[in-house]
mmCIF file of C-alpha atoms in Angstrom:
data_model
loop_
_atom_site.group_PDB
_atom_site.id
_atom_site.type_symbol
_atom_site.label_atom_id
_atom_site.label_comp_id
_atom_site.label_asym_id
_atom_site.label_seq_id
_atom_site.Cartn_x
_atom_site.Cartn_y
_atom_site.Cartn_z
ATOM 1 C CA UNK A 47 -58.984 0.545 -55.438
ATOM 2 C CA UNK A 48 -60.692 2.002 -52.540
ATOM 3 C CA UNK A 49 -63.445 -0.647 -52.524
ATOM 4 C CA UNK A 50 -60.951 -3.335 -52.054
ATOM 5 C CA UNK A 51 -59.223 -1.383 -49.116
ATOM 6 C CA UNK A 52 -62.568 -1.179 -47.394
ATOM 7 C CA UNK A 53 -63.296 -4.842 -47.881
ATOM 8 C CA UNK A 54 -59.596 -5.609 -46.421
ATOM 9 C CA UNK A 55 -60.281 -3.313 -43.357
ATOM 10 C CA UNK A 56 -63.827 -5.006 -42.838
ATOM 11 C CA UNK A 57 -62.241 -8.430 -43.188
ATOM 12 C CA UNK A 58 -59.517 -7.643 -40.774
ATOM 13 C CA UNK A 59 -62.101 -6.449 -38.002
ATOM 14 C CA UNK A 60 -64.229 -9.507 -38.682
ATOM 15 C CA UNK A 61 -61.075 -11.708 -38.032
ATOM 16 C CA UNK A 62 -60.504 -9.954 -34.770
ATOM 17 C CA UNK A 63 -64.125 -10.318 -33.678
ATOM 18 C CA UNK A 64 -63.942 -14.078 -34.424
ATOM 19 C CA UNK A 65 -60.584 -14.363 -32.468
ATOM 20 C CA UNK A 66 -62.131 -12.645 -29.527
ATOM 21 C CA UNK A 67 -65.248 -14.787 -29.639
ATOM 22 C CA UNK A 68 -62.896 -17.864 -29.729
ATOM 23 C CA UNK A 69 -60.877 -16.784 -26.573
ATOM 24 C CA UNK A 70 -64.285 -16.248 -24.826
ATOM 25 C CA UNK A 71 -65.455 -19.730 -25.784
ATOM 26 C CA UNK A 72 -62.136 -21.229 -24.565
ATOM 27 C CA UNK A 73 -62.274 -19.177 -21.158
ATOM 28 C CA UNK A 74 -65.924 -20.253 -20.712
ATOM 29 C CA UNK A 75 -65.086 -23.875 -21.433
ATOM 30 C CA UNK A 76 -62.015 -23.786 -19.074
ATOM 31 C CA UNK A 77 -63.941 -22.252 -16.220
ATOM 32 C CA UNK A 78 -66.948 -24.576 -16.682
ATOM 33 C CA UNK A 79 -64.747 -27.612 -16.606
ATOM 34 C CA UNK A 80 -62.928 -26.365 -13.470
ATOM 35 C CA UNK A 81 -66.066 -25.487 -11.851
ATOM 36 C CA UNK A 82 -67.425 -28.965 -12.596
ATOM 37 C CA UNK A 83 -64.424 -30.611 -11.179
ATOM 38 C CA UNK A 84 -64.585 -28.579 -8.084
ATOM 39 C CA UNK A 85 -68.242 -29.487 -7.737
ATOM 40 C CA UNK A 86 -67.357 -33.203 -8.077
ATOM 41 C CA UNK A 87 -64.478 -33.091 -5.637
ATOM 42 C CA UNK A 88 -66.728 -31.263 -3.022
ATOM 43 C CA UNK A 89 -69.506 -33.430 -3.437
ATOM 44 C CA UNK A 90 -67.409 -36.445 -3.141
ATOM 45 C CA UNK A 91 -65.892 -35.361 0.004
ATOM 46 C CA UNK A 92 -69.391 -34.480 1.444
ATOM 47 C CA UNK A 93 -70.965 -37.742 0.412
ATOM 48 C CA UNK A 94 -67.938 -39.701 2.246
ATOM 49 C CA UNK A 95 -68.870 -38.154 5.406
ATOM 50 C CA UNK A 96 -66.876 -35.087 5.631
ATOM 51 C CA UNK A 97 -67.401 -33.450 9.095
ATOM 52 C CA UNK A 98 -69.794 -30.482 8.034
ATOM 53 C CA UNK A 99 -70.014 -29.056 11.514
ATOM 54 C CA UNK A 100 -66.490 -28.428 11.859
ATOM 55 C CA UNK A 101 -66.130 -27.078 8.239
ATOM 56 C CA UNK A 102 -68.856 -24.626 8.636
ATOM 57 C CA UNK A 103 -70.142 -24.096 12.174
ATOM 58 C CA UNK A 104 -68.906 -22.332 15.276
ATOM 59 C CA UNK A 105 -68.971 -24.069 18.443
ATOM 60 C CA UNK A 106 -71.849 -21.901 19.596
ATOM 61 C CA UNK A 107 -73.988 -23.222 16.355
ATOM 62 C CA UNK A 108 -73.018 -26.740 17.262
ATOM 63 C CA UNK A 109 -74.196 -26.346 20.722
ATOM 64 C CA UNK A 110 -77.447 -24.730 19.368
ATOM 65 C CA UNK A 111 -77.823 -27.643 17.088
ATOM 66 C CA UNK A 112 -77.229 -30.221 19.910
ATOM 67 C CA UNK A 113 -80.015 -28.414 21.883
ATOM 68 C CA UNK A 114 -82.451 -28.589 19.092
ATOM 69 C CA UNK A 115 -81.799 -32.198 18.493
ATOM 70 C CA UNK A 116 -82.058 -32.962 22.210
ATOM 71 C CA UNK A 117 -85.436 -31.185 22.210
ATOM 72 C CA UNK A 118 -86.604 -33.657 19.442
ATOM 73 C CA UNK A 119 -85.402 -36.452 21.633
ATOM 74 C CA UNK A 120 -82.421 -37.262 19.096
ATOM 75 C CA UNK A 121 -78.772 -37.904 19.794
ATOM 76 C CA UNK A 122 -76.489 -34.823 19.207
ATOM 77 C CA UNK A 123 -74.795 -36.543 16.322
ATOM 78 C CA UNK A 124 -77.833 -37.300 14.335
ATOM 79 C CA UNK A 125 -77.787 -36.343 10.770
ATOM 80 C CA UNK A 126 -81.031 -34.698 9.414
ATOM 81 C CA UNK A 127 -81.906 -33.687 6.022
ATOM 82 C CA UNK A 128 -85.135 -32.744 4.393
ATOM 83 C CA UNK A 129 -86.987 -32.804 1.154
ATOM 84 C CA UNK A 130 -88.734 -29.568 0.663
ATOM 85 C CA UNK A 131 -91.086 -29.402 -2.284
ATOM 86 C CA UNK A 132 -93.787 -26.775 -2.912
ATOM 87 C CA UNK A 133 -97.192 -28.549 -3.287
ATOM 88 C CA UNK A 134 -98.065 -26.409 -6.361
ATOM 89 C CA UNK A 135 -97.665 -29.101 -9.058
ATOM 90 C CA UNK A 136 -96.654 -32.603 -9.773
ATOM 91 C CA UNK A 137 -93.189 -34.000 -9.245
ATOM 92 C CA UNK A 138 -90.813 -34.168 -12.066
ATOM 93 C CA UNK A 139 -87.515 -35.947 -12.812
ATOM 94 C CA UNK A 140 -85.453 -33.175 -10.856
ATOM 95 C CA UNK A 141 -87.616 -33.797 -7.757
ATOM 96 C CA UNK A 142 -86.591 -37.499 -7.961
ATOM 97 C CA UNK A 143 -83.083 -36.641 -8.098
ATOM 98 C CA UNK A 144 -83.585 -34.482 -4.989
ATOM 99 C CA UNK A 145 -85.622 -37.073 -3.204
ATOM 100 C CA UNK A 146 -83.054 -39.866 -3.841
ATOM 101 C CA UNK A 147 -80.005 -37.564 -2.720
ATOM 102 C CA UNK A 148 -81.781 -36.233 0.489
ATOM 103 C CA UNK A 149 -83.356 -39.479 1.698
ATOM 104 C CA UNK A 150 -80.221 -41.490 0.442
ATOM 105 C CA UNK A 151 -77.899 -39.063 2.390
ATOM 106 C CA UNK A 152 -79.859 -39.496 5.593
ATOM 107 C CA UNK A 153 -79.775 -43.188 5.171
ATOM 108 C CA UNK A 154 -76.060 -43.446 4.550
ATOM 109 C CA UNK A 155 -75.477 -41.375 7.621
ATOM 110 C CA UNK A 156 -77.970 -43.211 9.812
ATOM 111 C CA UNK A 157 -80.122 -40.295 10.135
ATOM 112 C CA UNK A 158 -83.340 -39.004 9.310
ATOM 113 C CA UNK A 159 -85.038 -37.168 6.416
ATOM 114 C CA UNK A 160 -88.160 -35.258 6.754
ATOM 115 C CA UNK A 161 -90.704 -34.208 4.185
ATOM 116 C CA UNK A 162 -91.220 -30.426 4.620
ATOM 117 C CA UNK A 163 -93.784 -28.842 2.434
ATOM 118 C CA UNK A 164 -92.790 -25.268 1.461
ATOM 119 C CA UNK A 165 -96.339 -24.200 1.443
ATOM 120 C CA UNK A 166 -95.636 -20.606 1.253
ATOM 121 C CA UNK A 167 -98.114 -19.547 -1.657
ATOM 122 C CA UNK A 168 -101.594 -20.713 -0.853
ATOM 123 C CA UNK A 169 -102.936 -19.415 -4.219
ATOM 124 C CA UNK A 170 -101.081 -22.158 -6.216
ATOM 125 C CA UNK A 171 -101.141 -24.974 -3.749
ATOM 126 C CA UNK A 172 -103.942 -27.902 -3.691
ATOM 127 C CA UNK A 173 -104.331 -31.057 -1.676
ATOM 128 C CA UNK A 174 -103.980 -33.137 -4.697
ATOM 129 C CA UNK A 175 -100.385 -32.077 -5.125
ATOM 130 C CA UNK A 176 -99.560 -32.955 -1.472
ATOM 131 C CA UNK A 177 -101.123 -36.201 -1.592
ATOM 132 C CA UNK A 178 -99.298 -37.064 -4.911
ATOM 133 C CA UNK A 179 -95.875 -35.920 -3.418
ATOM 134 C CA UNK A 180 -96.297 -38.284 -0.415
ATOM 135 C CA UNK A 181 -97.370 -40.986 -2.861
ATOM 136 C CA UNK A 182 -94.407 -40.634 -5.088
ATOM 137 C CA UNK A 183 -91.911 -40.412 -2.013
ATOM 138 C CA UNK A 184 -93.285 -43.642 -0.869
ATOM 139 C CA UNK A 185 -93.303 -45.215 -4.231
ATOM 140 C CA UNK A 186 -89.678 -44.445 -4.511
ATOM 141 C CA UNK A 187 -89.031 -46.430 -1.382
ATOM 142 C CA UNK A 188 -88.604 -43.690 1.104
ATOM 143 C CA UNK A 189 -90.463 -42.955 4.270
ATOM 144 C CA UNK A 190 -90.310 -39.595 5.789
ATOM 145 C CA UNK A 191 -89.314 -39.369 9.407
ATOM 146 C CA UNK A 192 -91.724 -36.565 9.737
ATOM 147 C CA UNK A 193 -94.085 -34.628 7.406
ATOM 148 C CA UNK A 194 -94.182 -30.824 8.165
ATOM 149 C CA UNK A 195 -95.583 -27.622 6.559
ATOM 150 C CA UNK A 196 -93.484 -24.321 6.512
ATOM 151 C CA UNK A 197 -96.952 -22.533 7.382
ATOM 152 C CA UNK A 198 -97.037 -24.375 10.689
ATOM 153 C CA UNK A 199 -94.159 -22.256 11.764
ATOM 154 C CA UNK A 200 -95.217 -18.721 10.477
ATOM 155 C CA UNK A 201 -96.130 -17.356 13.941
ATOM 156 C CA UNK A 202 -92.919 -18.830 15.530
ATOM 157 C CA UNK A 203 -90.815 -17.267 12.705
ATOM 158 C CA UNK A 204 -92.570 -13.942 12.975
ATOM 159 C CA UNK A 205 -91.914 -13.747 16.596
ATOM 160 C CA UNK A 206 -88.256 -14.627 16.017
ATOM 161 C CA UNK A 207 -88.033 -12.003 13.352
ATOM 162 C CA UNK A 208 -89.398 -9.407 15.953
ATOM 163 C CA UNK A 209 -86.956 -10.507 18.525
ATOM 164 C CA UNK A 210 -84.026 -10.087 15.987
ATOM 165 C CA UNK A 211 -85.268 -6.612 15.158
ATOM 166 C CA UNK A 212 -85.474 -5.690 18.841
ATOM 167 C CA UNK A 213 -82.031 -7.150 19.443
ATOM 168 C CA UNK A 214 -80.607 -4.992 16.505
ATOM 169 C CA UNK A 215 -79.745 -8.180 14.615
ATOM 170 C CA UNK A 216 -82.273 -7.349 11.773
ATOM 171 C CA UNK A 217 -83.984 -4.347 10.437
#
């Protein structure tokens, strides 16, 4: 009958939809697993001390970095990392992971990690959060090499932006 034929057609199209959905799931699963493997391999290499400067920086960038380190009275090979929380709330478990990673990485490379407050939204920031973040970093057993605030560098960043515009390196 006509009704049975319509049901068969509908069933056939539903089967095709299901097949397509399964194929998409397989592709997503495979892609995700490959991405995860790549992340692990890359992170493993990085944590083992892969020379990041050679991998990502030009000789000019390396010289620039060496000058900056010299200005801070540090050796040109000093490893620096930073933990940059926004002081707009209390820390959560993700912050603990970032603290451990950044301070631990600096420690394992005999370098320094500084606490750099990303205080770019004054409407949401409070001193109680700054104090609590410092307390938590210390409680976790880490001591920042320096504690800085992004807002301390606003004028310098503004002047650099103006220079970049004048030099046709930005618009």
